[in-house]
Coordinates of C-alpha atoms and ligand atoms in Angstrom, one line a residue:
M1 CA -17.5 11.0 -53.6
K2 CA -21.1 10.1 -52.8
H3 CA -23.8 11.1 -55.1
D4 CA -27.5 10.8 -54.9
I5 CA -28.0 8.2 -57.5
I6 CA -31.6 7.3 -58.5
K7 CA -32.2 4.9 -61.3
G8 CA -28.7 5.4 -62.6
W9 CA -28.9 9.2 -62.7
I10 CA -26.4 11.4 -61.0
K11 CA -28.6 14.0 -59.4
D12 CA -28.2 17.6 -58.4
M13 CA -25.0 18.5 -60.2
N14 CA -24.3 22.1 -61.1
I15 CA -22.6 23.3 -64.2
G16 CA -20.1 26.2 -63.6
I17 CA -19.0 28.2 -66.7
D18 CA -16.1 30.6 -66.3
I19 CA -15.9 32.9 -69.3
G20 CA -12.7 34.9 -69.4
G21 CA -11.2 37.2 -71.9
S22 CA -9.0 34.5 -73.4
H23 CA -10.4 31.3 -72.1
I24 CA -13.6 29.4 -71.3
G25 CA -13.8 26.7 -68.6
I26 CA -16.9 24.5 -68.2
G27 CA -17.2 22.2 -65.2
L28 CA -19.5 19.7 -63.7
V29 CA -19.5 20.6 -60.1
D30 CA -20.9 18.7 -57.1
S31 CA -22.5 20.3 -54.1
N32 CA -19.2 20.2 -52.2
G33 CA -17.5 22.3 -54.9
K34 CA -15.6 19.4 -56.4
I35 CA -15.1 19.5 -60.2
Q36 CA -16.1 16.1 -61.6
K37 CA -15.6 16.9 -65.2
K38 CA -14.0 19.8 -67.0
L39 CA -13.6 21.3 -70.5
E40 CA -11.3 24.2 -71.2
K41 CA -10.8 26.1 -74.5
N42 CA -8.8 29.1 -75.4
I43 CA -10.5 32.1 -76.9
T44 CA -8.2 33.4 -79.6
Q45 CA -8.9 36.1 -82.2
K46 CA -10.6 33.5 -84.4
E47 CA -13.3 32.8 -81.7
R48 CA -13.5 36.4 -80.8
N49 CA -14.6 37.3 -84.4
D50 CA -17.9 35.6 -83.7
I51 CA -17.8 35.3 -79.9
K52 CA -21.6 35.0 -79.4
T53 CA -21.9 31.9 -81.7
F54 CA -18.7 30.4 -80.1
L55 CA -20.0 30.8 -76.6
K56 CA -23.5 29.6 -77.4
E57 CA -22.3 26.5 -79.3
T58 CA -19.5 25.6 -76.9
I59 CA -21.9 25.7 -73.9
I60 CA -24.9 24.0 -75.4
N61 CA -22.8 21.2 -77.1
T62 CA -20.7 20.5 -74.0
I63 CA -23.7 20.3 -71.6
N64 CA -25.8 18.2 -74.0
E65 CA -22.9 15.7 -74.4
W66 CA -22.4 15.4 -70.7
I67 CA -26.2 14.9 -70.0
K68 CA -26.4 12.2 -72.7
K69 CA -23.1 10.4 -72.0
D70 CA -23.1 10.4 -68.2
N71 CA -26.8 10.3 -67.2
I72 CA -26.5 13.5 -65.2
S73 CA -29.4 15.6 -64.0
I74 CA -28.4 19.2 -63.8
K75 CA -29.9 21.4 -61.2
K76 CA -28.3 24.7 -62.1
I77 CA -26.1 26.4 -64.7
G78 CA -24.1 29.2 -63.3
I79 CA -22.1 31.5 -65.6
G80 CA -19.4 34.0 -64.6
I81 CA -18.6 36.7 -67.1
P82 CA -15.9 39.4 -67.1
G83 CA -18.1 42.4 -67.1
I84 CA -21.4 44.0 -65.9
V85 CA -24.5 41.9 -65.5
K86 CA -27.8 43.6 -65.2
E87 CA -31.2 41.9 -64.9
S88 CA -29.5 38.6 -66.0
K89 CA -28.2 40.1 -69.2
I90 CA -24.6 40.7 -70.1
K91 CA -24.8 44.5 -70.1
Y92 CA -21.3 45.2 -71.0
S93 CA -18.1 43.1 -71.3
V94 CA -15.0 45.0 -72.4
N95 CA -12.8 41.9 -72.7
L96 CA -15.4 39.9 -74.7
G97 CA -16.4 42.9 -76.8
I98 CA -20.1 42.3 -76.2
S99 CA -22.9 44.4 -74.8
N100 CA -26.6 43.9 -74.1
Y101 CA -26.4 40.1 -74.8
D102 CA -29.1 37.9 -73.3
L103 CA -27.2 34.7 -73.1
K104 CA -29.5 33.4 -70.4
S105 CA -32.6 33.5 -72.6
I106 CA -30.7 31.8 -75.4
L107 CA -29.6 28.9 -73.1
K108 CA -33.1 28.8 -71.5
K109 CA -34.6 27.8 -74.8
E110 CA -32.2 24.8 -74.9
F111 CA -32.5 23.9 -71.2
P112 CA -36.0 25.1 -70.2
N113 CA -36.1 23.1 -66.9
I114 CA -32.7 24.1 -65.5
E115 CA -32.1 27.2 -63.4
I116 CA -29.6 29.5 -65.1
N117 CA -27.8 32.4 -63.5
I118 CA -25.2 34.9 -64.7
K119 CA -22.9 36.9 -62.4
N120 CA -19.6 38.8 -62.6
D121 CA -16.8 36.4 -62.9
A122 CA -14.5 37.9 -60.2
K123 CA -17.4 37.8 -57.7
C124 CA -17.9 34.1 -58.4
A125 CA -14.2 33.3 -58.0
G126 CA -14.0 35.5 -55.0
L127 CA -16.9 33.7 -53.3
A128 CA -15.3 30.3 -54.0
E129 CA -12.1 31.4 -52.3
K130 CA -14.0 33.0 -49.5
N131 CA -16.2 29.9 -48.8
L132 CA -13.9 27.1 -49.8
G133 CA -10.4 28.4 -50.3
A134 CA -7.7 30.7 -49.1
L135 CA -10.0 33.4 -47.6
K136 CA -12.1 30.9 -45.6
K137 CA -11.2 32.2 -42.1
I138 CA -10.7 35.9 -42.9
N139 CA -13.5 38.4 -42.3
D140 CA -12.3 41.5 -44.1
C141 CA -10.6 40.6 -47.4
I142 CA -10.2 41.3 -51.0
F143 CA -10.1 39.0 -54.0
I144 CA -8.2 40.2 -57.1
C145 CA -8.3 38.2 -60.3
L146 CA -5.3 38.9 -62.5
G147 CA -5.9 37.5 -65.9
T148 CA -6.8 39.1 -69.3
G149 CA -8.2 42.0 -67.3
I150 CA -8.4 42.7 -63.6
G151 CA -11.5 41.9 -61.6
G152 CA -12.3 42.0 -58.0
A153 CA -14.5 41.2 -55.0
A154 CA -14.5 42.7 -51.5
F155 CA -15.7 41.1 -48.3
Y156 CA -16.5 42.9 -45.1
N157 CA -17.4 41.0 -41.9
G158 CA -17.4 37.8 -43.9
K159 CA -19.9 39.0 -46.5
L160 CA -19.5 40.0 -50.1
I161 CA -20.1 43.7 -50.4
T162 CA -22.9 44.1 -53.0
P163 CA -23.8 47.5 -54.3
K164 CA -27.4 48.1 -55.2
R165 CA -26.9 49.3 -58.8
S166 CA -24.2 47.1 -60.2
S167 CA -21.7 44.5 -58.9
G168 CA -19.0 47.1 -58.2
F169 CA -15.4 46.7 -57.3
E170 CA -14.1 47.1 -60.9
F171 CA -10.5 47.5 -59.6
G172 CA -9.2 47.0 -63.1
H173 CA -10.5 50.4 -64.3
M174 CA -9.1 52.6 -61.5
I175 CA -6.9 55.1 -63.3
L176 CA -3.3 54.6 -62.5
Q177 CA -1.9 57.1 -64.9
K178 CA -3.1 60.4 -66.2
N179 CA -3.3 60.3 -70.1
G180 CA -2.0 56.8 -69.9
E181 CA -2.3 54.0 -72.5
P182 CA -5.9 53.5 -73.8
C183 CA -8.0 50.8 -72.2
R184 CA -10.6 48.7 -74.0
C185 CA -13.2 50.4 -71.7
G186 CA -12.6 53.8 -73.4
S187 CA -10.6 55.3 -70.6
K188 CA -6.9 55.8 -70.4
G189 CA -4.3 54.6 -67.9
C190 CA -6.5 51.9 -66.3
F191 CA -4.9 49.6 -63.7
E192 CA -5.6 46.5 -66.0
I193 CA -3.5 48.1 -68.8
Y194 CA -0.5 47.9 -66.5
G195 CA -1.3 45.2 -64.0
S196 CA -3.1 42.4 -65.8
M197 CA -1.4 39.2 -66.7
R198 CA -2.1 39.9 -70.3
R199 CA 0.1 43.0 -70.0
F200 CA 2.9 40.9 -68.3
K201 CA 2.7 38.1 -70.8
N202 CA 2.6 40.4 -73.8
D203 CA 5.6 42.3 -72.7
I204 CA 7.6 39.1 -72.2
R205 CA 6.5 37.8 -75.6
T206 CA 7.5 41.0 -77.3
C207 CA 10.9 40.9 -75.6
L208 CA 11.5 37.3 -76.5
N209 CA 10.0 37.5 -80.0
F210 CA 7.3 35.1 -79.2
S211 CA 3.9 34.9 -81.0
E212 CA 0.6 35.1 -79.1
E213 CA 0.2 31.3 -79.1
I214 CA 3.2 30.9 -76.7
E215 CA 1.4 30.4 -73.5
G216 CA 1.3 28.4 -70.2
E217 CA 4.2 26.1 -69.5
K218 CA 6.3 27.1 -72.5
L219 CA 6.1 30.8 -71.6
L220 CA 6.7 30.1 -67.9
N221 CA 9.8 28.0 -68.7
S222 CA 11.2 30.6 -71.1
I223 CA 10.9 33.3 -68.4
K224 CA 12.6 31.0 -65.9
E225 CA 15.5 30.4 -68.4
N226 CA 15.8 34.2 -68.9
L227 CA 15.8 35.3 -65.2
N228 CA 19.3 36.8 -65.7
N229 CA 18.3 38.6 -68.9
E230 CA 18.3 42.3 -67.9
K231 CA 15.3 43.1 -70.2
I232 CA 13.2 40.4 -68.6
I233 CA 14.3 41.5 -65.1
N234 CA 13.1 45.1 -66.0
I235 CA 9.8 43.8 -67.3
I236 CA 9.2 41.8 -64.1
N237 CA 10.2 44.8 -61.9
E238 CA 8.0 47.2 -63.9
Y239 CA 5.0 44.9 -63.7
I240 CA 5.4 44.3 -60.0
E241 CA 5.7 48.0 -59.3
N242 CA 2.5 48.8 -61.2
L243 CA 0.7 45.9 -59.5
C244 CA 1.8 47.3 -56.1
I245 CA 0.5 50.8 -56.9
G246 CA -2.9 49.4 -57.8
I247 CA -3.1 47.1 -54.8
S248 CA -2.0 49.8 -52.4
N249 CA -4.9 52.0 -53.6
I250 CA -7.3 49.2 -52.9
V251 CA -5.7 48.5 -49.5
D252 CA -5.9 52.2 -48.5
L253 CA -9.6 52.2 -49.3
L254 CA -10.8 48.9 -47.9
E255 CA -8.2 48.0 -45.1
P256 CA -8.4 44.3 -45.8
Q257 CA -6.8 41.7 -43.5
A258 CA -5.8 39.7 -46.5
I259 CA -5.7 39.9 -50.3
C260 CA -6.1 36.8 -52.3
I261 CA -4.8 36.8 -55.8
G262 CA -6.3 34.5 -58.4
G263 CA -6.5 34.2 -62.2
S264 CA -3.5 33.2 -64.3
F265 CA -1.2 35.0 -61.8
V266 CA -1.4 31.8 -59.8
Y267 CA 0.4 29.9 -62.6
Y268 CA 3.3 32.3 -62.5
K269 CA 3.5 32.7 -58.7
D270 CA 7.1 31.2 -58.5
I271 CA 8.3 34.1 -60.4
L272 CA 6.1 36.9 -59.2
L273 CA 4.7 36.3 -55.7
Q274 CA 7.9 36.9 -53.5
K275 CA 8.7 40.0 -55.5
L276 CA 5.2 41.3 -55.0
E277 CA 5.3 40.7 -51.3
K278 CA 8.8 42.3 -51.0
E279 CA 7.8 45.4 -53.0
L280 CA 4.4 45.9 -51.2
Y281 CA 5.8 45.5 -47.7
N282 CA 9.0 47.4 -48.2
S283 CA 8.1 50.3 -50.5
N284 CA 6.2 53.3 -49.4
Y285 CA 2.9 52.8 -51.2
I286 CA 0.5 51.8 -48.4
F287 CA -0.7 54.6 -46.1
Y288 CA -1.2 52.8 -42.8
K289 CA 1.8 50.6 -42.5
E290 CA 0.9 48.9 -39.3
N291 CA -2.1 47.3 -41.0
M292 CA -0.3 45.5 -43.8
P293 CA -2.6 42.8 -45.2
K294 CA -1.5 39.2 -45.7
I295 CA -1.1 38.2 -49.4
V296 CA -2.3 34.7 -50.3
V297 CA -2.8 33.1 -53.7
A298 CA -6.0 31.4 -54.7
E299 CA -6.1 27.9 -53.3
L300 CA -8.6 26.8 -56.0
G301 CA -6.3 28.2 -58.6
N302 CA -7.9 29.0 -61.9
D303 CA -10.7 26.6 -61.0
A304 CA -12.1 29.2 -58.6
G305 CA -14.1 30.7 -61.5
I306 CA -15.8 27.4 -62.5
I307 CA -16.5 26.4 -58.9
G308 CA -17.7 29.8 -57.9
S309 CA -20.0 30.1 -61.0
A310 CA -21.5 26.7 -60.3
L311 CA -22.2 27.3 -56.6
Y312 CA -22.7 31.1 -56.2
A313 CA -23.9 32.6 -59.5
Ligands
ZN401 ZN1 -10.4 50.6 -68.4

């Protein structure tokens, strides 16, 4: 990797910050979208109790440490957040439990000479997949981020569709069920209640008597060991069916050539992807069956959020 090194300083690096409902990723990203350095932390109930202080301190301390240690000059800090951004403020984030929070101004005091931008996280990750990943050669496509919640981005003719008033495409809050389970947004029966990875993982944990800390590889391996367990099979089938109903609604509205799935779903793709394709292509959910979209998983994996925030926020 070639960098523009002047007097020992690595110039023109961007910081990408991907804030999810249960995880924060901070990356030092070069202009080609390669992550040179990365810090990841889980956001548990403890951090959520004072989420504003946690975010502020984690971001400021990490960036200051990198600047000092590695002689880096930073051009831009891009932040992706799960929620609505308006006039650079976090207007409303259901999964972080914050509203009207001016994170940009707080960071600007610490880094007055660095450009700072905030954007919806799924739009950032979607742009990374569109420009550098699995959706590169596809004009009309959808990005769906399956994580703690469900976020999305839609592209038409190669361009991100950007509504005037807000970032739009909040697929996670389409209503899937009348009088359904309550969502953190205040509605009932939202798609993300049934189709998010949080739902899938929580159902598995409950079934196997696991605590909230059982995550990642341990959870994945436990599912693999229990693939003959009828209760686990039912959880997987139920999850896939709900996912298909939500995705079919999106397909019927937007007629994409491809759907890219990102977020922590990518980590569980061995268990879920084939089943999702089979159910979507063989069941009767999609209206125009001749136009079945291709399903691809995020090539940049869970890093799409960091890369997208760094380059496109
Ligand atoms: Zn909702």
